[in-house]
Short mmCIF file of C-alpha atoms in Angstrom, two decimals:
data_model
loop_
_atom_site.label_atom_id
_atom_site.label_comp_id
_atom_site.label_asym_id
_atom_site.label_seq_id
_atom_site.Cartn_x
_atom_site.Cartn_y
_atom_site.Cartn_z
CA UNK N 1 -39.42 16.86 -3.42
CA UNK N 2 -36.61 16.05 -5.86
CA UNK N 3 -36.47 12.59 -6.40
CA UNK N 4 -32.91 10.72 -7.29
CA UNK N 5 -33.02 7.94 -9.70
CA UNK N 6 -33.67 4.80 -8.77
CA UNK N 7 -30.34 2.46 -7.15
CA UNK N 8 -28.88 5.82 -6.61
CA UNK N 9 -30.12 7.12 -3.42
CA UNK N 10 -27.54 5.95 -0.58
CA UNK N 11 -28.53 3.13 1.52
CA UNK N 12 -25.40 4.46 4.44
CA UNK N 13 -23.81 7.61 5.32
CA UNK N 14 -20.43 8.24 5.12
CA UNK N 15 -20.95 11.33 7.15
CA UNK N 16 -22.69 11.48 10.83
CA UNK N 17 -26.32 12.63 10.79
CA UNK N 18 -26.01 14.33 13.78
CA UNK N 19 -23.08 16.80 15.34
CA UNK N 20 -20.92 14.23 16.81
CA UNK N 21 -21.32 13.62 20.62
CA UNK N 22 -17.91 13.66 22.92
CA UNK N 23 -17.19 9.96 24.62
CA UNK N 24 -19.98 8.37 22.81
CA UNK N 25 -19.71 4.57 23.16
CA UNK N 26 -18.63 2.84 20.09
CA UNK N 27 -20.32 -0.55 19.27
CA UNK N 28 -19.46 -3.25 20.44
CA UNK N 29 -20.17 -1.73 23.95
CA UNK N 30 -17.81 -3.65 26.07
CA UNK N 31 -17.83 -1.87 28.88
CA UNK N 32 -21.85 -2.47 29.21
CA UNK N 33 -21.53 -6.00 28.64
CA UNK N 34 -21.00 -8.40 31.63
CA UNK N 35 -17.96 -9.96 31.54
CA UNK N 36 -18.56 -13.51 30.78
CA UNK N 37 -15.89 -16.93 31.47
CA UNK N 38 -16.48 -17.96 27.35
CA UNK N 39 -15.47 -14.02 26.13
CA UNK N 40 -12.76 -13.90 28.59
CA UNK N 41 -11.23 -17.22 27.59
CA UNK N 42 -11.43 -16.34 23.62
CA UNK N 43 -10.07 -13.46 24.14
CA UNK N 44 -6.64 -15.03 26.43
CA UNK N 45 -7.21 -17.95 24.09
CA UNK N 46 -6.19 -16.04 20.79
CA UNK N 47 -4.03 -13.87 23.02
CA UNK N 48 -1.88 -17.13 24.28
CA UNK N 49 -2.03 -18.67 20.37
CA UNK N 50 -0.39 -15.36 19.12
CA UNK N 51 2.53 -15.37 21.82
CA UNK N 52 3.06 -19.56 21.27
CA UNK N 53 2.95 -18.88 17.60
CA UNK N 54 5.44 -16.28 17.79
CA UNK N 55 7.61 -18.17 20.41
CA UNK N 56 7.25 -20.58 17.93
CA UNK N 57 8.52 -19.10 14.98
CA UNK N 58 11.19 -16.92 16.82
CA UNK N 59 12.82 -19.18 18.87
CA UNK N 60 14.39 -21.14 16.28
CA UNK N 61 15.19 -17.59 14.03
CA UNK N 62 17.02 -16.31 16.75
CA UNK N 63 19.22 -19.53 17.68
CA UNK N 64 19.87 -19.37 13.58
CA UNK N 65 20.86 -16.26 13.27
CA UNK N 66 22.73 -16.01 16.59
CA UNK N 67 25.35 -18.61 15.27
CA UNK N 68 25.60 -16.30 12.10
CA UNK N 69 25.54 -12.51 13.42
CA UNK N 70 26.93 -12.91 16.94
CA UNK N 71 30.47 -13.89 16.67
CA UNK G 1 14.74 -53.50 33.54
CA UNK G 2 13.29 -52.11 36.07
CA UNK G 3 11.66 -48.42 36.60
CA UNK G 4 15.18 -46.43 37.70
CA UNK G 5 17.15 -47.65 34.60
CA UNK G 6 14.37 -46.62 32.26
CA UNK G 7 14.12 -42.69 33.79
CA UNK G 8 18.07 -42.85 33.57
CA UNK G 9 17.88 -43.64 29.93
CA UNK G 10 14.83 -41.32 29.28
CA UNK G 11 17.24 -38.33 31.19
CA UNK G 12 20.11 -39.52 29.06
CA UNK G 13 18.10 -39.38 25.53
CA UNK G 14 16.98 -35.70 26.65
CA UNK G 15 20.32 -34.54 27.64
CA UNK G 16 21.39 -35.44 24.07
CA UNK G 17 18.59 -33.97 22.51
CA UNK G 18 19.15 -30.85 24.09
CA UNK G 19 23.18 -30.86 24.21
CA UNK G 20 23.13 -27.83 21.90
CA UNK G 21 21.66 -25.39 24.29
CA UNK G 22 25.61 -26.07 26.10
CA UNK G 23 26.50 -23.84 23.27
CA UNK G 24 24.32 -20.71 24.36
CA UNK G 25 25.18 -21.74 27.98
CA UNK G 26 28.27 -21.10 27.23
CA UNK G 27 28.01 -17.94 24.78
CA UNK G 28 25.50 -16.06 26.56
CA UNK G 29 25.32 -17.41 30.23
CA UNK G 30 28.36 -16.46 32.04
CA UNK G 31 28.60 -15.74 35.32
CA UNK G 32 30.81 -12.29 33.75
CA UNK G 33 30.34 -11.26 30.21
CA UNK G 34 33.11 -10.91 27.89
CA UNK G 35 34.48 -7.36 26.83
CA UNK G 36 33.45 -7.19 23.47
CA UNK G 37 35.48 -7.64 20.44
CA UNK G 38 35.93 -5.76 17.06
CA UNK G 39 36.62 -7.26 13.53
CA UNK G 40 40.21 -6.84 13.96
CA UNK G 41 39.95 -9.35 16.74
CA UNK G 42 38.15 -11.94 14.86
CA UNK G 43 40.02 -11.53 11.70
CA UNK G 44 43.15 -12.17 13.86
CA UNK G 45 41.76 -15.63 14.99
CA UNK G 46 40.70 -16.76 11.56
CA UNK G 47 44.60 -15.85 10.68
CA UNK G 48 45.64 -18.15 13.80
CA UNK G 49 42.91 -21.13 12.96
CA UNK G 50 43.68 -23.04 10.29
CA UNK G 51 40.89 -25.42 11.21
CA UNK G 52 37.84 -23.07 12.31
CA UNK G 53 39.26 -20.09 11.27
CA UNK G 54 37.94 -20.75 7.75
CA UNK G 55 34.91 -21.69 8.71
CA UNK G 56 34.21 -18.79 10.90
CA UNK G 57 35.45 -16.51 7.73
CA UNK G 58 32.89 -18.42 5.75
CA UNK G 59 29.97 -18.21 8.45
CA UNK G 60 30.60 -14.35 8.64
CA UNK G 61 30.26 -14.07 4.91
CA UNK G 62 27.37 -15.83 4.91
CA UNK G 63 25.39 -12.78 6.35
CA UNK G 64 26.35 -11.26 3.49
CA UNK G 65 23.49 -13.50 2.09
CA UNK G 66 21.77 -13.19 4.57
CA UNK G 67 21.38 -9.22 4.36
CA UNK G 68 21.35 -9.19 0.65
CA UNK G 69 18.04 -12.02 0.91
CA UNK G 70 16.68 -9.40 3.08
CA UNK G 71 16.84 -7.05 1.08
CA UNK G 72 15.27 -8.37 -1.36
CA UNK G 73 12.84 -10.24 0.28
CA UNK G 74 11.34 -7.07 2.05
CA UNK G 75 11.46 -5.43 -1.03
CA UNK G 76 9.55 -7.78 -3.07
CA UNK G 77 6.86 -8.56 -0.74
CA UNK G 78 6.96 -5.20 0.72
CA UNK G 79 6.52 -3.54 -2.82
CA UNK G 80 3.44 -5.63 -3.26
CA UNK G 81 2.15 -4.68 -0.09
CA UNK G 82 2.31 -1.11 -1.18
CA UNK G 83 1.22 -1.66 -4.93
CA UNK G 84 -2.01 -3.71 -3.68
CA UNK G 85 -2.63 -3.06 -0.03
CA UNK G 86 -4.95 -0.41 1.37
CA UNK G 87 -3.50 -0.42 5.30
CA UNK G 88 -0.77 1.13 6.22
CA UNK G 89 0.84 -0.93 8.87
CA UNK G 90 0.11 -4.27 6.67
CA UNK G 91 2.65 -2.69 4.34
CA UNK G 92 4.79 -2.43 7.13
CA UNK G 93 4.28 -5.83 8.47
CA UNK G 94 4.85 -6.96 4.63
CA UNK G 95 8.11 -5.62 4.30
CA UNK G 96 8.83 -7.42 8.06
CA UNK G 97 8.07 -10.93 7.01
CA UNK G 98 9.25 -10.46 3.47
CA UNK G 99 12.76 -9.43 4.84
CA UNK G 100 12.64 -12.35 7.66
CA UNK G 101 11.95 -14.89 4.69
CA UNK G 102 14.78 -13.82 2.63
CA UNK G 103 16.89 -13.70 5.32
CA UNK G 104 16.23 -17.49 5.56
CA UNK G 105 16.54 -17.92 2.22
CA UNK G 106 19.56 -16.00 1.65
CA UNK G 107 21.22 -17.70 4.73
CA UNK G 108 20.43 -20.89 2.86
CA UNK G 109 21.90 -20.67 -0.34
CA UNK G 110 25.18 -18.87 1.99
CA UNK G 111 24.84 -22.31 3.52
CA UNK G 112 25.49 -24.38 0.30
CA UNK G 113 27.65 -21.85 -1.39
CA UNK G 114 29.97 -21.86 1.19
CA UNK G 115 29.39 -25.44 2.14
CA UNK G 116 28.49 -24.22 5.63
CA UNK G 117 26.74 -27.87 5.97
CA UNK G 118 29.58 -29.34 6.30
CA UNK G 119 31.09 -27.06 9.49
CA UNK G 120 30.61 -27.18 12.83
CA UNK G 121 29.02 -23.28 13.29
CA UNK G 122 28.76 -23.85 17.18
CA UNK G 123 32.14 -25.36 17.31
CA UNK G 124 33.92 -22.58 14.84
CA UNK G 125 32.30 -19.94 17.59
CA UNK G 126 33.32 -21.88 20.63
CA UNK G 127 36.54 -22.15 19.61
CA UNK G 128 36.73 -18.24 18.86
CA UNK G 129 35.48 -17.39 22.32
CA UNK G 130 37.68 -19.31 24.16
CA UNK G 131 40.68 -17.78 22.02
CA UNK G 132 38.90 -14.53 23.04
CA UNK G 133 38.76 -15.27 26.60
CA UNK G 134 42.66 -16.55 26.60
CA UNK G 135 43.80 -13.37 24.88
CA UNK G 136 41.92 -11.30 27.47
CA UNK G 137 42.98 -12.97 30.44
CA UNK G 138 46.56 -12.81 28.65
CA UNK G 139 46.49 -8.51 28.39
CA UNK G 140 45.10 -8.53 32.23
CA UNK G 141 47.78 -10.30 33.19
CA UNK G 142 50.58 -8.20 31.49
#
């Protein structure tokens, strides 16, 4: 067989190997996985930092630019 | 000094503290709101104030800066985003954050080249609400 030059042959595909297969679970399989109490609070633990950060940074925005835009 | 005193002066120092949320109580919190007013209306008080109507001129030209900081805040970073990034929506979120941070920039060189410091901004749009409300309550009753 022809052989490509060595450091050239691809080590991943950029195209499926195989006819794609409808609903085919995408890693990282969460639905399989049990849930567990440590997933579940990282997940509501970055979900609550993101809201208090935003509170955060919004709250005082808004009260600034209230007094300026609002009257 | 026993326990009571001490919980009345704790309530006291937070009722100071937070003594500027009256303002929004006040603004935003009534009961019925306001009708709402045009420029004309506001331009009228400033001509009737000679104490916070030049403030309020100067606050309202202030977003002026404001804008114009915007502008060129969610330009700059926004054209960066564009020039360097590879994701869409980061561009998008580029331009967001560039125009919030010139809009806090802008509003802050309003603030000194207006002297803005120096006013009460609260006070100035107090006093033009309760004008407001006076000059409503005035046409209802004629």
């Amino acid at each position: 067989p022809k052989m490509l030059p060595s450091g050239c042959r691809p080590l991943h595909t950029s195209h499926p190997l195989s006819a794609p297969v409808a609903n085919r679970p995408l890693s990282p399989h969460l639905p399989l996985k049990k849930p567990q109490l440590s997933a579940t609070f990282s997940i509501s633990h970055r979900i609550f930092g993101a809201a208090l950060g935003a509170a955060i940074i919004s709250i005082p925005l808004a009260t600034k630019f209230s007094l300026m835009f609002d009257v | 000094m026993g326990i009571h005193e001490h919980v009345e002066g704790i309530k006291a120092h937070w009722a100071k503290n937070f003594s500027f949320l009256d303002y929004f109580k006040k603004v935003y919190g009534r009961d019925k709101p306001l009708p709402k007013w045009t420029d004309a209306d506001v331009d009228e008080f400033i001509a009737s104030d000679p104490v916070y109507g030049p403030q309020l001129k100067a606050m309202r030209e202030s977003r002026k800066f404001a804008l114009g900081g915007a502008l060129v805040g969610g330009a700059h970073l926004g054209g960066i985003a564009l020039k360097y990034s590879k994701a869409p929506h980061g561009v998008v979120l580029a331009t967001g954050f560039g125009a919030i941070c010139g809009a806090v920039v802008g509003s802050e060189v309003a603030e000194h080249w207006y002297q803005l410091y120096k006013t009460d901004k609260q006070g100035a749009n107090l006093r033009f609400i309760y004008w407001w409300e006076d000059k409503v309550a005035g046409n209802q009753k004629s």
